[in-house]
PDB file of C-alpha atoms in Angstrom:
ATOM      1  CA  UNK A   1     145.420 117.785 165.560  1.00  0.00           C
ATOM      2  CA  UNK A   2     145.545 114.737 163.319  1.00  0.00           C
ATOM      3  CA  UNK A   3     145.143 115.192 159.598  1.00  0.00           C
ATOM      4  CA  UNK A   4     143.551 112.663 157.303  1.00  0.00           C
ATOM      5  CA  UNK A   5     145.577 111.294 154.390  1.00  0.00           C
ATOM      6  CA  UNK A   6     145.207 113.227 151.144  1.00  0.00           C
ATOM      7  CA  UNK A   7     143.212 111.611 148.376  1.00  0.00           C
ATOM      8  CA  UNK A   8     143.223 112.613 144.743  1.00  0.00           C
ATOM      9  CA  UNK A   9     139.905 114.371 145.278  1.00  0.00           C
ATOM     10  CA  UNK A  10     141.231 116.515 148.140  1.00  0.00           C
ATOM     11  CA  UNK A  11     144.268 117.371 145.998  1.00  0.00           C
ATOM     12  CA  UNK A  12     141.787 118.477 143.346  1.00  0.00           C
ATOM     13  CA  UNK A  13     140.321 121.020 145.765  1.00  0.00           C
ATOM     14  CA  UNK A  14     143.669 122.368 147.007  1.00  0.00           C
ATOM     15  CA  UNK A  15     145.666 122.432 143.770  1.00  0.00           C
ATOM     16  CA  UNK A  16     142.855 122.927 141.231  1.00  0.00           C
ATOM     17  CA  UNK A  17     143.736 119.831 139.218  1.00  0.00           C
ATOM     18  CA  UNK A  18     141.498 117.121 137.814  1.00  0.00           C
ATOM     19  CA  UNK A  19     141.498 114.498 140.591  1.00  0.00           C
ATOM     20  CA  UNK A  20     140.326 111.659 138.344  1.00  0.00           C
ATOM     21  CA  UNK A  21     143.091 112.321 135.797  1.00  0.00           C
ATOM     22  CA  UNK A  22     145.732 112.614 138.541  1.00  0.00           C
ATOM     23  CA  UNK A  23     144.550 109.337 140.118  1.00  0.00           C
ATOM     24  CA  UNK A  24     144.785 107.560 136.758  1.00  0.00           C
ATOM     25  CA  UNK A  25     148.245 109.018 136.026  1.00  0.00           C
ATOM     26  CA  UNK A  26     149.477 108.033 139.455  1.00  0.00           C
ATOM     27  CA  UNK A  27     148.213 104.459 139.061  1.00  0.00           C
ATOM     28  CA  UNK A  28     149.441 104.010 135.506  1.00  0.00           C
ATOM     29  CA  UNK A  29     152.787 105.847 135.619  1.00  0.00           C
ATOM     30  CA  UNK A  30     153.951 107.520 138.834  1.00  0.00           C
ATOM     31  CA  UNK A  31     153.406 104.634 141.270  1.00  0.00           C
ATOM     32  CA  UNK A  32     155.636 102.194 139.386  1.00  0.00           C
ATOM     33  CA  UNK A  33     152.965  99.504 139.806  1.00  0.00           C
ATOM     34  CA  UNK A  34     153.455  98.070 136.308  1.00  0.00           C
ATOM     35  CA  UNK A  35     157.205  97.721 136.915  1.00  0.00           C
ATOM     36  CA  UNK A  36     156.774  95.986 140.301  1.00  0.00           C
ATOM     37  CA  UNK A  37     158.761  92.736 140.402  1.00  0.00           C
ATOM     38  CA  UNK A  38     155.959  90.867 142.232  1.00  0.00           C
ATOM     39  CA  UNK A  39     153.153  91.969 139.908  1.00  0.00           C
ATOM     40  CA  UNK A  40     152.783  88.634 138.075  1.00  0.00           C
ATOM     41  CA  UNK A  41     152.116  86.652 141.298  1.00  0.00           C
ATOM     42  CA  UNK A  42     150.796  89.319 143.706  1.00  0.00           C
ATOM     43  CA  UNK A  43     147.256  87.891 143.531  1.00  0.00           C
ATOM     44  CA  UNK A  44     148.573  84.556 144.911  1.00  0.00           C
ATOM     45  CA  UNK A  45     151.491  85.567 147.118  1.00  0.00           C
ATOM     46  CA  UNK A  46     153.821  88.412 148.049  1.00  0.00           C
ATOM     47  CA  UNK A  47     157.128  87.905 149.783  1.00  0.00           C
ATOM     48  CA  UNK A  48     159.459  90.425 151.423  1.00  0.00           C
ATOM     49  CA  UNK A  49     162.463  88.342 152.555  1.00  0.00           C
ATOM     50  CA  UNK A  50     164.419  91.416 153.724  1.00  0.00           C
ATOM     51  CA  UNK A  51     161.862  91.834 156.523  1.00  0.00           C
ATOM     52  CA  UNK A  52     162.484  88.395 158.022  1.00  0.00           C
ATOM     53  CA  UNK A  53     163.911  88.282 161.537  1.00  0.00           C
ATOM     54  CA  UNK A  54     164.483  85.806 164.377  1.00  0.00           C
ATOM     55  CA  UNK A  55     160.963  86.227 165.839  1.00  0.00           C
ATOM     56  CA  UNK A  56     158.024  85.747 163.476  1.00  0.00           C
ATOM     57  CA  UNK A  57     154.262  85.371 163.800  1.00  0.00           C
ATOM     58  CA  UNK A  58     151.999  83.452 161.423  1.00  0.00           C
ATOM     59  CA  UNK A  59     148.229  83.616 161.222  1.00  0.00           C
ATOM     60  CA  UNK A  60     145.421  83.210 158.756  1.00  0.00           C
ATOM     61  CA  UNK A  61     142.676  85.720 158.141  1.00  0.00           C
ATOM     62  CA  UNK A  62     139.657  86.083 155.910  1.00  0.00           C
ATOM     63  CA  UNK A  63     139.702  89.520 154.341  1.00  0.00           C
ATOM     64  CA  UNK A  64     136.505  89.394 152.273  1.00  0.00           C
ATOM     65  CA  UNK A  65     134.041  86.915 150.788  1.00  0.00           C
ATOM     66  CA  UNK A  66     135.582  84.052 152.748  1.00  0.00           C
ATOM     67  CA  UNK A  67     138.939  84.277 150.937  1.00  0.00           C
ATOM     68  CA  UNK A  68     141.575  82.913 153.305  1.00  0.00           C
ATOM     69  CA  UNK A  69     145.056  84.460 153.471  1.00  0.00           C
ATOM     70  CA  UNK A  70     148.125  83.503 155.492  1.00  0.00           C
ATOM     71  CA  UNK A  71     150.205  86.359 156.929  1.00  0.00           C
ATOM     72  CA  UNK A  72     153.755  86.105 158.256  1.00  0.00           C
ATOM     73  CA  UNK A  73     155.055  89.107 160.163  1.00  0.00           C
ATOM     74  CA  UNK A  74     158.239  90.095 161.972  1.00  0.00           C
ATOM     75  CA  UNK A  75     157.278  90.443 165.638  1.00  0.00           C
ATOM     76  CA  UNK A  76     160.295  92.609 166.442  1.00  0.00           C
ATOM     77  CA  UNK A  77     158.913  95.381 164.211  1.00  0.00           C
ATOM     78  CA  UNK A  78     155.692  95.614 166.304  1.00  0.00           C
ATOM     79  CA  UNK A  79     153.389  96.230 163.337  1.00  0.00           C
ATOM     80  CA  UNK A  80     155.424  99.110 161.994  1.00  0.00           C
ATOM     81  CA  UNK A  81     157.204  99.569 158.676  1.00  0.00           C
ATOM     82  CA  UNK A  82     158.942  96.424 157.466  1.00  0.00           C
ATOM     83  CA  UNK A  83     156.965  93.996 159.599  1.00  0.00           C
ATOM     84  CA  UNK A  84     155.278  92.149 156.717  1.00  0.00           C
ATOM     85  CA  UNK A  85     157.321  89.128 155.605  1.00  0.00           C
ATOM     86  CA  UNK A  86     154.773  87.309 153.439  1.00  0.00           C
ATOM     87  CA  UNK A  87     151.103  87.178 152.399  1.00  0.00           C
ATOM     88  CA  UNK A  88     149.789  84.081 150.669  1.00  0.00           C
ATOM     89  CA  UNK A  89     146.369  83.102 149.397  1.00  0.00           C
ATOM     90  CA  UNK A  90     145.080  80.067 151.263  1.00  0.00           C
ATOM     91  CA  UNK A  91     146.591  78.141 154.143  1.00  0.00           C
ATOM     92  CA  UNK A  92     149.005  75.897 152.196  1.00  0.00           C
ATOM     93  CA  UNK A  93     151.933  78.269 152.158  1.00  0.00           C
ATOM     94  CA  UNK A  94     154.941  76.128 153.030  1.00  0.00           C
ATOM     95  CA  UNK A  95     155.845  75.557 149.360  1.00  0.00           C
ATOM     96  CA  UNK A  96     156.042  79.286 148.589  1.00  0.00           C
ATOM     97  CA  UNK A  97     158.109  80.044 151.672  1.00  0.00           C
ATOM     98  CA  UNK A  98     160.418  77.086 151.189  1.00  0.00           C
ATOM     99  CA  UNK A  99     161.115  77.803 147.530  1.00  0.00           C
ATOM    100  CA  UNK A 100     161.471  81.603 147.733  1.00  0.00           C
ATOM    101  CA  UNK A 101     163.462  82.165 150.965  1.00  0.00           C
ATOM    102  CA  UNK A 102     166.898  80.560 151.130  1.00  0.00           C
ATOM    103  CA  UNK A 103     167.460  77.783 153.646  1.00  0.00           C
ATOM    104  CA  UNK A 104     170.026  79.645 155.783  1.00  0.00           C
ATOM    105  CA  UNK A 105     167.637  82.555 156.315  1.00  0.00           C
ATOM    106  CA  UNK A 106     164.760  80.216 157.234  1.00  0.00           C
ATOM    107  CA  UNK A 107     166.942  78.266 159.652  1.00  0.00           C
ATOM    108  CA  UNK A 108     168.010  81.507 161.380  1.00  0.00           C
ATOM    109  CA  UNK A 109     164.415  82.028 162.588  1.00  0.00           C
ATOM    110  CA  UNK A 110     164.421  81.233 166.310  1.00  0.00           C
ATOM    111  CA  UNK A 111     160.728  81.486 167.213  1.00  0.00           C
ATOM    112  CA  UNK A 112     157.364  81.544 165.451  1.00  0.00           C
ATOM    113  CA  UNK A 113     154.147  82.510 167.228  1.00  0.00           C
ATOM    114  CA  UNK A 114     151.076  80.722 165.853  1.00  0.00           C
ATOM    115  CA  UNK A 115     147.573  79.582 166.726  1.00  0.00           C
ATOM    116  CA  UNK A 116     146.451  76.001 167.378  1.00  0.00           C
ATOM    117  CA  UNK A 117     145.751  75.283 163.706  1.00  0.00           C
ATOM    118  CA  UNK A 118     147.270  72.131 162.209  1.00  0.00           C
ATOM    119  CA  UNK A 119     147.935  73.917 158.908  1.00  0.00           C
ATOM    120  CA  UNK A 120     149.932  76.665 160.653  1.00  0.00           C
ATOM    121  CA  UNK A 121     151.898  74.066 162.628  1.00  0.00           C
ATOM    122  CA  UNK A 122     152.743  72.239 159.375  1.00  0.00           C
ATOM    123  CA  UNK A 123     153.855  75.441 157.630  1.00  0.00           C
ATOM    124  CA  UNK A 124     156.170  76.325 160.511  1.00  0.00           C
ATOM    125  CA  UNK A 125     157.662  72.837 160.786  1.00  0.00           C
ATOM    126  CA  UNK A 126     158.389  72.668 157.034  1.00  0.00           C
ATOM    127  CA  UNK A 127     159.398  76.269 156.309  1.00  0.00           C
ATOM    128  CA  UNK A 128     161.167  77.110 159.586  1.00  0.00           C
ATOM    129  CA  UNK A 129     162.454  73.728 160.836  1.00  0.00           C
ATOM    130  CA  UNK A 130     164.708  75.029 163.644  1.00  0.00           C
ATOM    131  CA  UNK A 131     162.250  77.556 165.086  1.00  0.00           C
ATOM    132  CA  UNK A 132     160.503  77.073 168.416  1.00  0.00           C
ATOM    133  CA  UNK A 133     156.728  77.155 168.068  1.00  0.00           C
ATOM    134  CA  UNK A 134     154.948  79.405 170.567  1.00  0.00           C
ATOM    135  CA  UNK A 135     151.159  79.295 170.864  1.00  0.00           C
ATOM    136  CA  UNK A 136     149.516  82.723 170.758  1.00  0.00           C
ATOM    137  CA  UNK A 137     148.472  83.746 174.285  1.00  0.00           C
ATOM    138  CA  UNK A 138     144.973  84.751 173.174  1.00  0.00           C
ATOM    139  CA  UNK A 139     144.238  81.190 172.080  1.00  0.00           C
ATOM    140  CA  UNK A 140     145.488  79.852 175.416  1.00  0.00           C
ATOM    141  CA  UNK A 141     143.318  82.396 177.276  1.00  0.00           C
ATOM    142  CA  UNK A 142     140.271  81.362 175.235  1.00  0.00           C
ATOM    143  CA  UNK A 143     140.860  77.673 176.045  1.00  0.00           C
ATOM    144  CA  UNK A 144     141.193  78.487 179.750  1.00  0.00           C
ATOM    145  CA  UNK A 145     138.054  80.678 179.747  1.00  0.00           C
ATOM    146  CA  UNK A 146     136.053  77.984 177.928  1.00  0.00           C
ATOM    147  CA  UNK A 147     137.174  75.359 180.443  1.00  0.00           C
ATOM    148  CA  UNK A 148     136.246  77.589 183.391  1.00  0.00           C
ATOM    149  CA  UNK A 149     132.864  78.337 181.798  1.00  0.00           C
ATOM    150  CA  UNK A 150     132.207  74.599 181.420  1.00  0.00           C
ATOM    151  CA  UNK A 151     133.020  74.003 185.103  1.00  0.00           C
ATOM    152  CA  UNK A 152     130.843  76.966 186.122  1.00  0.00           C
ATOM    153  CA  UNK A 153     127.872  75.582 184.169  1.00  0.00           C
ATOM    154  CA  UNK A 154     128.229  72.141 185.782  1.00  0.00           C
ATOM    155  CA  UNK A 155     128.310  73.694 189.275  1.00  0.00           C
ATOM    156  CA  UNK A 156     125.327  75.891 188.433  1.00  0.00           C
ATOM    157  CA  UNK A 157     123.308  72.835 187.344  1.00  0.00           C
ATOM    158  CA  UNK A 158     124.297  70.993 190.543  1.00  0.00           C
ATOM    159  CA  UNK A 159     123.259  73.973 192.688  1.00  0.00           C
ATOM    160  CA  UNK A 160     119.997  74.234 190.759  1.00  0.00           C
ATOM    161  CA  UNK A 161     119.268  70.547 191.354  1.00  0.00           C
ATOM    162  CA  UNK A 162     120.004  70.905 195.075  1.00  0.00           C
ATOM    163  CA  UNK A 163     117.735  73.934 195.392  1.00  0.00           C
ATOM    164  CA  UNK A 164     114.956  71.940 193.666  1.00  0.00           C
ATOM    165  CA  UNK A 165     115.239  69.297 196.327  1.00  0.00           C
ATOM    166  CA  UNK A 166     116.473  66.791 193.786  1.00  0.00           C
ATOM    167  CA  UNK A 167     113.526  67.375 191.408  1.00  0.00           C
ATOM    168  CA  UNK A 168     114.610  66.672 187.835  1.00  0.00           C
ATOM    169  CA  UNK A 169     113.885  69.386 185.278  1.00  0.00           C
ATOM    170  CA  UNK A 170     113.018  68.494 181.712  1.00  0.00           C
ATOM    171  CA  UNK A 171     115.561  70.835 180.101  1.00  0.00           C
ATOM    172  CA  UNK A 172     114.486  70.021 176.546  1.00  0.00           C
ATOM    173  CA  UNK A 173     111.032  71.440 177.187  1.00  0.00           C
ATOM    174  CA  UNK A 174     112.505  74.438 179.023  1.00  0.00           C
ATOM    175  CA  UNK A 175     114.825  75.266 176.092  1.00  0.00           C
ATOM    176  CA  UNK A 176     111.909  75.056 173.649  1.00  0.00           C
ATOM    177  CA  UNK A 177     110.282  78.057 175.376  1.00  0.00           C
ATOM    178  CA  UNK A 178     111.355  81.663 174.745  1.00  0.00           C
ATOM    179  CA  UNK A 179     113.537  83.087 177.556  1.00  0.00           C
ATOM    180  CA  UNK A 180     110.775  85.315 178.911  1.00  0.00           C
ATOM    181  CA  UNK A 181     108.526  82.256 179.503  1.00  0.00           C
ATOM    182  CA  UNK A 182     111.128  79.968 181.074  1.00  0.00           C
ATOM    183  CA  UNK A 183     110.603  79.370 184.757  1.00  0.00           C
ATOM    184  CA  UNK A 184     112.558  77.377 187.243  1.00  0.00           C
ATOM    185  CA  UNK A 185     110.587  74.990 189.444  1.00  0.00           C
ATOM    186  CA  UNK A 186     111.124  77.498 192.257  1.00  0.00           C
ATOM    187  CA  UNK A 187     109.113  80.019 190.226  1.00  0.00           C
ATOM    188  CA  UNK A 188     112.077  82.172 189.158  1.00  0.00           C
ATOM    189  CA  UNK A 189     111.924  83.430 185.561  1.00  0.00           C
ATOM    190  CA  UNK A 190     115.153  82.971 183.626  1.00  0.00           C
ATOM    191  CA  UNK A 191     116.813  86.089 182.309  1.00  0.00           C
ATOM    192  CA  UNK A 192     119.043  86.172 179.279  1.00  0.00           C
TER     193      UNK A 192
END
């Protein structure tokens, strides 16, 4: 049976302490947050150079309210402890990486997995100049699926035209109707 992580309020129930006071004491004193060496720049970037390895991945993500962050992870750690190499606000991260990780360490990176974004490609080429760039397989699969879908639509239109006996359909007027009212010239109602 899996247990949920303890919060200050559950500790309050089990140990008969004031959960709010314990939470405040933990944040202010016990956690060491105020002594953290990255505290002054943690809102802009965080870097963990000890986690760097020969195989990295870089991607951007929007966590909330459209704020864009760039994440660099060590692929050999498979999402477990020590996989996070860097987090930077925005997508212009090459300056932070280049200035904070020594050149020998950056040149030891053999491979970086990334998406098709120009900004990610630029970051990798500047920050990790000797690394091979590998496009994420999910982006390649999406491109292939989109291409196949485009071909399928063209063949469907051709088949539709042949079944109409070459009669042209005014697709603009068809698309103006709601789906339930759209009818093919053969009398078939379109389904969503």
